[in-house]
Amino acid sequence: MITPLNIILVFIFMVLVPFILGLLFERFFENGDKIVFSRCFAMGLSVMLTLFLIPAFPMIYVGTSFRALLYVYSVILAVFLIISLILNIKSLKIKFQDSVAAIKDELLGIDKLYLILLIASLAIIAFQTSLLIFKMHTDTDDCRFLAESLEAIENNTLLRLHVITGDELSFPLGEMMKEVTAPYPLIISVLSVYTRMHPTVLAHVILPALLIPLCYATVYLLGKTILKDTKKTICYLYISSIVILFSFESIYSWGYTLLTIIWQGRSISAVIMLPLLWYIFIKVYVEEKMTPVLFFASLTVGLANSCLSGMGALMAPITGCVFAFANLVKNKKLIPSILIGISVIPSGMFAIIQKLLW
């Protein structure tokens, strides 16, 4: 049963905390006087995942307790939250008000037809989100992912019980090896402790309610960057929501990934973090330069992909190499392309480590 206390804790740790962490990057983007909420939340989630990956990998490898990881991560998270609040607290109210006012002005400035399309898009997104909130779907990989999450809480261990047999292990075995370098199931354990909810309820009910809208917010952000027009972006959002609703022809399709297994790390990587990485690289491509905020954003999102899955750890450097080559061909500037490559090296290292362990 989900209680009002659970809802409050979910809002604090899964809405407010990512928003505050996202402000660390938001203040340095070109429109730092306003908050782009979709980018802020997505970057905040990236920071949470990256900050978890850094202590989790060595602690899982040496076999410390889950409580030790929980305390270390909580301290690191608190430090970055305090830093973000110190940097942003004075201007946050004004930025928030200006951002909301800018959104209202933008919506009032578009034709009724496009406003109807936007409302229709939001209705479709709400319907898709409700499918996972109020309906039950199980996936065979839950036998591993959620079992690992529950093991950490109940046994105070980190991937040291076999998910099928329950045997004690001196080191993760078989497919459990993937979570050594991509410990996403364990951050579900951490969030479960923070919100006082069972990992399964958190994964199957709460995460879809947050991640499906965030996916579409990232889609809108990416579309606005490419199309540079609100009306065209609204059409893009509407068409995307329709296509996704009917794209269940394969378990590898975008619709299946988003609307059935969004709580799994590889799905978050595919529909949120990799598109966010594309957004960053497209800005480098358009602006013809790699600014410090874009470099560290790329570094953070790349590591967030590594935390989510081995696929994400591999796709981040591949995506970086493609954009680096495209930037070099189009803009004929070597430095931005080199910096793109450097920013995804850490993610590539995690992909290599996973292959060596596997």
Coordinates of C-alpha atoms in Angstrom, one line a residue:
M1 CA 0.0 0.0 0.0
I2 CA 1.3 3.5 -0.9
T3 CA 0.7 5.9 1.9
P4 CA 0.8 9.7 1.9
L5 CA 4.2 9.5 3.6
N6 CA 5.5 7.5 0.7
I7 CA 4.2 10.1 -1.8
I8 CA 5.9 12.9 0.1
L9 CA 9.2 11.0 0.3
V10 CA 9.0 10.2 -3.5
F11 CA 8.5 13.9 -4.2
I12 CA 11.5 14.8 -2.1
F13 CA 14.0 12.2 -3.3
M14 CA 12.8 11.6 -6.8
V15 CA 11.5 15.0 -7.9
L16 CA 13.0 17.7 -5.7
V17 CA 16.5 16.1 -5.4
P18 CA 17.0 15.7 -9.1
F19 CA 15.7 19.2 -9.7
I20 CA 18.2 20.7 -7.3
L21 CA 21.1 18.6 -8.7
G22 CA 20.2 19.6 -12.2
L23 CA 20.6 23.3 -11.3
L24 CA 24.3 22.6 -11.0
F25 CA 24.4 22.5 -14.8
E26 CA 21.4 24.6 -15.6
R27 CA 23.0 27.8 -14.3
F28 CA 25.8 27.5 -16.8
F29 CA 23.8 26.8 -20.0
E30 CA 23.4 29.7 -22.5
N31 CA 19.9 30.6 -21.1
G32 CA 21.1 30.4 -17.4
D33 CA 18.7 33.2 -16.5
K34 CA 15.8 30.7 -17.0
I35 CA 15.3 27.1 -16.2
V36 CA 14.6 24.5 -18.9
F37 CA 12.8 22.1 -16.7
S38 CA 13.1 19.0 -18.9
R39 CA 16.9 19.5 -19.2
C40 CA 17.2 20.3 -15.4
F41 CA 15.4 17.1 -14.3
A42 CA 17.2 14.9 -16.9
M43 CA 20.6 16.3 -15.9
G44 CA 19.7 15.9 -12.2
L45 CA 18.9 12.3 -12.7
S46 CA 22.2 11.9 -14.6
V47 CA 24.1 13.4 -11.6
M48 CA 22.3 11.0 -9.2
L49 CA 23.3 8.0 -11.3
T50 CA 26.9 9.2 -11.7
L51 CA 27.4 9.9 -8.1
F52 CA 26.1 6.4 -7.3
L53 CA 28.3 4.7 -9.8
I54 CA 31.5 6.2 -8.5
P55 CA 31.4 4.6 -5.0
A56 CA 29.3 1.6 -6.0
F57 CA 31.7 0.0 -8.4
P58 CA 34.7 -0.4 -6.0
M59 CA 32.4 -1.3 -3.1
I60 CA 30.6 -4.0 -5.0
Y61 CA 34.0 -5.3 -6.2
V62 CA 35.4 -5.7 -2.8
G63 CA 32.2 -6.9 -1.2
T64 CA 31.3 -4.3 1.3
S65 CA 27.8 -4.1 2.9
F66 CA 24.8 -2.4 1.3
R67 CA 24.4 -0.2 4.4
A68 CA 28.0 1.1 3.9
L69 CA 27.2 2.0 0.3
L70 CA 24.0 3.6 1.3
Y71 CA 25.7 5.8 3.9
V72 CA 28.6 6.8 1.5
Y73 CA 26.2 7.6 -1.3
S74 CA 23.9 9.6 1.0
V75 CA 26.9 11.7 2.2
I76 CA 28.1 12.4 -1.4
L77 CA 24.5 13.2 -2.4
A78 CA 24.1 15.6 0.5
V79 CA 27.3 17.4 -0.3
F80 CA 26.3 18.1 -3.9
L81 CA 22.8 19.1 -2.8
I82 CA 24.3 21.6 -0.4
I83 CA 26.7 23.0 -3.1
S84 CA 23.8 23.4 -5.5
L85 CA 21.6 25.1 -3.0
I86 CA 24.4 27.5 -2.1
L87 CA 25.0 28.4 -5.7
N88 CA 21.4 28.7 -6.7
I89 CA 19.2 29.6 -3.7
K90 CA 19.4 33.4 -4.1
S91 CA 18.3 33.4 -7.8
L92 CA 16.1 30.3 -7.8
K93 CA 12.7 32.0 -7.1
I94 CA 13.3 34.7 -9.8
K95 CA 14.5 32.1 -12.3
F96 CA 11.5 29.8 -11.6
Q97 CA 9.0 32.6 -12.0
D98 CA 10.6 33.8 -15.2
S99 CA 10.7 30.3 -16.6
V100 CA 7.0 29.7 -15.9
A101 CA 6.2 33.1 -17.4
A102 CA 8.2 32.3 -20.5
I103 CA 6.4 29.0 -20.9
K104 CA 3.0 30.7 -20.6
D105 CA 4.0 33.4 -23.2
E106 CA 5.2 30.7 -25.6
L107 CA 1.9 28.7 -25.3
L108 CA -0.2 31.8 -25.7
G109 CA 1.7 32.8 -28.8
I110 CA 0.9 29.6 -30.8
D111 CA -2.2 28.9 -32.8
K112 CA -5.2 27.1 -31.4
L113 CA -4.6 24.1 -33.7
Y114 CA -1.1 23.6 -32.3
L115 CA -2.4 24.1 -28.7
I116 CA -5.0 21.3 -29.4
L117 CA -2.2 19.1 -30.7
L118 CA -0.2 19.8 -27.5
I119 CA -3.2 18.9 -25.3
A120 CA -3.8 15.7 -27.3
S121 CA -0.1 14.8 -26.9
L122 CA -0.3 15.3 -23.2
A123 CA -3.4 13.2 -23.0
I124 CA -1.8 10.4 -24.9
I125 CA 1.3 10.6 -22.7
A126 CA -1.0 10.5 -19.6
F127 CA -2.8 7.5 -20.9
Q128 CA 0.5 5.7 -21.6
T129 CA 1.8 6.5 -18.2
S130 CA -1.5 5.2 -16.6
L131 CA -1.1 1.9 -18.4
L132 CA 1.9 1.0 -16.2
I133 CA 0.7 2.7 -13.0
F134 CA -2.6 0.9 -12.9
K135 CA -1.8 -2.3 -14.8
M136 CA 0.7 -5.0 -14.0
H137 CA 3.4 -6.2 -16.3
T138 CA 6.2 -8.6 -15.4
D139 CA 9.3 -9.2 -17.3
T140 CA 11.6 -12.2 -17.1
D141 CA 14.6 -10.0 -16.3
D142 CA 12.8 -8.9 -13.1
C143 CA 13.9 -12.2 -11.7
R144 CA 17.4 -10.8 -11.6
F145 CA 17.0 -7.0 -11.3
L146 CA 14.5 -6.8 -8.5
A147 CA 15.9 -9.9 -6.8
E148 CA 19.2 -8.1 -6.6
S149 CA 17.5 -5.0 -5.3
L150 CA 15.7 -6.9 -2.6
E151 CA 18.8 -8.9 -1.7
A152 CA 20.7 -5.7 -0.8
I153 CA 17.9 -4.5 1.6
E154 CA 17.1 -7.8 3.2
N155 CA 20.6 -9.3 3.5
N156 CA 22.8 -6.2 3.6
T157 CA 25.0 -7.5 0.8
L158 CA 25.9 -6.4 -2.7
L159 CA 25.3 -9.1 -5.3
R160 CA 26.6 -11.8 -3.1
L161 CA 23.5 -14.1 -3.3
H162 CA 22.7 -16.1 -6.4
V163 CA 19.4 -14.7 -7.8
I164 CA 18.1 -18.2 -8.7
T165 CA 19.5 -20.6 -6.1
G166 CA 20.0 -18.2 -3.2
D167 CA 23.6 -19.6 -2.7
E168 CA 26.1 -17.3 -1.1
L169 CA 28.8 -16.1 -3.5
S170 CA 32.3 -14.8 -3.0
F171 CA 31.8 -12.7 -6.1
P172 CA 28.9 -12.1 -8.5
L173 CA 28.3 -15.0 -10.9
G174 CA 26.9 -15.3 -14.5
E175 CA 24.7 -12.4 -15.6
M176 CA 25.0 -10.8 -12.2
M177 CA 28.5 -9.8 -13.3
K178 CA 26.8 -7.1 -15.5
E179 CA 25.7 -5.2 -12.4
V180 CA 29.2 -4.9 -11.0
T181 CA 29.9 -2.1 -13.5
A182 CA 26.2 -1.2 -14.1
P183 CA 24.7 -1.2 -10.5
Y184 CA 21.3 0.2 -11.4
P185 CA 19.3 -2.4 -9.4
L186 CA 21.2 -1.2 -6.3
I187 CA 20.1 2.4 -6.7
I188 CA 16.6 1.1 -6.7
S189 CA 17.4 -0.4 -3.3
V190 CA 18.7 3.0 -2.1
L191 CA 15.6 4.8 -3.4
S192 CA 13.5 2.1 -1.8
V193 CA 15.1 2.9 1.6
Y194 CA 14.7 6.6 1.1
T195 CA 11.0 6.3 0.2
R196 CA 10.2 3.4 2.5
M197 CA 8.7 1.4 -0.3
H198 CA 9.2 -2.1 -1.5
P199 CA 11.6 -2.2 -4.5
T200 CA 8.9 -3.9 -6.7
V201 CA 6.3 -1.3 -6.0
L202 CA 8.8 1.5 -6.6
A203 CA 9.9 -0.1 -9.9
H204 CA 6.5 -1.0 -11.3
V205 CA 4.4 1.9 -10.1
I206 CA 6.4 4.9 -9.1
L207 CA 9.2 4.9 -11.7
P208 CA 6.9 4.7 -14.7
A209 CA 4.9 7.7 -13.4
L210 CA 8.1 9.7 -13.4
L211 CA 10.2 8.3 -16.2
I212 CA 7.6 8.1 -19.0
P213 CA 6.8 11.9 -18.8
L214 CA 10.6 12.5 -18.5
C215 CA 11.2 10.6 -21.7
Y216 CA 8.7 12.7 -23.6
A217 CA 10.2 15.9 -22.0
T218 CA 13.6 14.8 -23.4
V219 CA 12.0 14.1 -26.8
Y220 CA 10.5 17.6 -26.8
L221 CA 13.9 19.1 -25.7
L222 CA 15.7 17.2 -28.5
G223 CA 13.0 18.2 -31.1
K224 CA 13.1 21.9 -30.1
T225 CA 16.9 21.9 -30.5
I226 CA 16.8 20.3 -34.0
L227 CA 13.7 22.0 -35.4
K228 CA 14.1 25.4 -33.6
D229 CA 10.4 26.0 -33.8
T230 CA 7.7 25.5 -31.2
K231 CA 4.9 24.6 -33.6
K232 CA 7.1 22.0 -35.4
T233 CA 8.2 20.6 -32.1
I234 CA 4.6 20.1 -30.9
C235 CA 3.8 18.2 -34.1
Y236 CA 7.0 16.1 -33.5
L237 CA 5.8 15.4 -30.0
Y238 CA 2.3 14.4 -31.1
I239 CA 3.6 12.1 -33.9
S240 CA 6.1 10.5 -31.5
S241 CA 3.4 9.8 -28.9
I242 CA 1.2 8.1 -31.6
V243 CA 4.0 6.1 -33.1
I244 CA 5.2 4.9 -29.6
L245 CA 1.7 3.9 -28.7
F246 CA 1.5 1.4 -31.6
S247 CA 5.1 0.3 -31.8
F248 CA 4.9 -3.1 -30.1
E249 CA 6.0 -5.1 -33.2
S250 CA 9.2 -6.2 -31.4
I251 CA 10.6 -6.4 -27.9
Y252 CA 13.4 -4.2 -29.2
S253 CA 11.1 -1.4 -30.4
W254 CA 10.9 2.0 -28.6
G255 CA 7.3 1.5 -27.6
Y256 CA 8.0 -1.8 -25.9
T257 CA 11.0 -0.4 -24.1
L258 CA 9.1 2.7 -22.9
L259 CA 5.7 1.2 -22.1
T260 CA 6.5 -2.2 -20.6
I261 CA 10.0 -2.2 -19.0
I262 CA 10.8 1.5 -18.4
W263 CA 12.0 0.7 -14.8
Q264 CA 14.9 -1.3 -16.2
G265 CA 18.3 0.4 -16.6
R266 CA 18.7 -0.4 -20.2
S267 CA 15.3 1.1 -21.0
I268 CA 16.1 4.4 -19.1
S269 CA 19.4 4.5 -21.0
A270 CA 17.7 3.9 -24.4
V271 CA 14.8 6.4 -24.1
I272 CA 16.2 9.1 -21.8
M273 CA 19.9 9.2 -21.3
L274 CA 21.1 8.4 -24.8
P275 CA 18.7 11.0 -26.3
L276 CA 20.0 13.5 -23.7
L277 CA 23.5 12.7 -24.9
W278 CA 22.4 13.4 -28.5
Y279 CA 21.1 16.7 -27.3
I280 CA 24.4 17.7 -25.9
F281 CA 26.4 16.6 -28.9
I282 CA 23.9 18.4 -31.3
K283 CA 24.5 21.6 -29.3
V284 CA 28.3 21.1 -29.8
Y285 CA 27.6 20.5 -33.5
V286 CA 25.4 23.6 -33.9
E287 CA 27.5 25.9 -31.8
E288 CA 30.8 24.6 -33.3
K289 CA 32.5 24.6 -29.9
M290 CA 32.6 22.4 -26.8
T291 CA 31.9 24.7 -23.8
P292 CA 32.9 23.6 -20.3
V293 CA 29.2 23.0 -19.3
L294 CA 28.7 20.8 -22.4
F295 CA 31.9 18.8 -21.8
F296 CA 31.0 18.0 -18.1
A297 CA 27.4 17.4 -19.1
S298 CA 28.6 14.8 -21.7
L299 CA 30.9 13.3 -19.1
T300 CA 28.1 13.0 -16.6
V301 CA 25.5 11.6 -18.9
G302 CA 28.0 9.1 -20.3
L303 CA 28.7 7.8 -16.8
A304 CA 25.0 7.8 -16.1
N305 CA 24.5 5.5 -19.1
S306 CA 27.3 3.2 -17.7
C307 CA 25.4 3.1 -14.3
L308 CA 22.2 2.0 -16.1
S309 CA 23.5 -0.8 -18.3
G310 CA 26.4 -2.3 -20.2
M311 CA 24.6 -1.4 -23.4
G312 CA 24.5 2.3 -22.3
A313 CA 28.2 2.2 -21.4
L314 CA 29.0 0.9 -24.9
M315 CA 26.6 3.2 -26.8
A316 CA 27.8 6.4 -25.2
P317 CA 31.3 6.3 -26.7
I318 CA 29.9 5.0 -30.0
T319 CA 27.5 7.9 -30.1
G320 CA 30.4 10.3 -29.2
C321 CA 32.6 8.9 -32.0
V322 CA 29.8 9.4 -34.6
F323 CA 29.1 13.0 -33.5
A324 CA 32.9 13.8 -33.3
F325 CA 33.4 12.6 -36.9
A326 CA 30.3 14.5 -38.1
N327 CA 31.4 17.6 -36.3
L328 CA 34.9 17.3 -37.9
V329 CA 33.5 16.9 -41.4
K330 CA 30.9 19.6 -41.1
N331 CA 32.6 22.3 -39.0
K332 CA 36.2 21.3 -39.8
K333 CA 37.2 22.0 -36.2
L334 CA 39.4 19.4 -34.5
I335 CA 39.3 20.6 -30.8
P336 CA 35.5 20.1 -30.3
S337 CA 35.7 16.6 -31.8
I338 CA 38.6 15.7 -29.6
L339 CA 36.8 16.9 -26.5
I340 CA 33.7 15.0 -27.5
G341 CA 35.8 11.8 -27.6
I342 CA 37.5 12.6 -24.3
S343 CA 34.2 13.2 -22.6
V344 CA 33.0 9.6 -23.3
I345 CA 36.2 7.8 -22.5
P346 CA 35.1 7.0 -18.8
S347 CA 31.9 5.4 -20.1
G348 CA 33.9 3.4 -22.6
M349 CA 36.3 2.2 -19.8
F350 CA 33.3 0.8 -17.9
A351 CA 32.2 -1.0 -21.0
I352 CA 35.7 -2.5 -21.4
I353 CA 35.8 -3.5 -17.7
Q354 CA 32.4 -5.2 -18.0
K355 CA 33.6 -7.3 -21.0
L356 CA 36.8 -8.3 -19.1
L357 CA 34.8 -9.4 -16.0
W358 CA 32.2 -11.1 -18.2

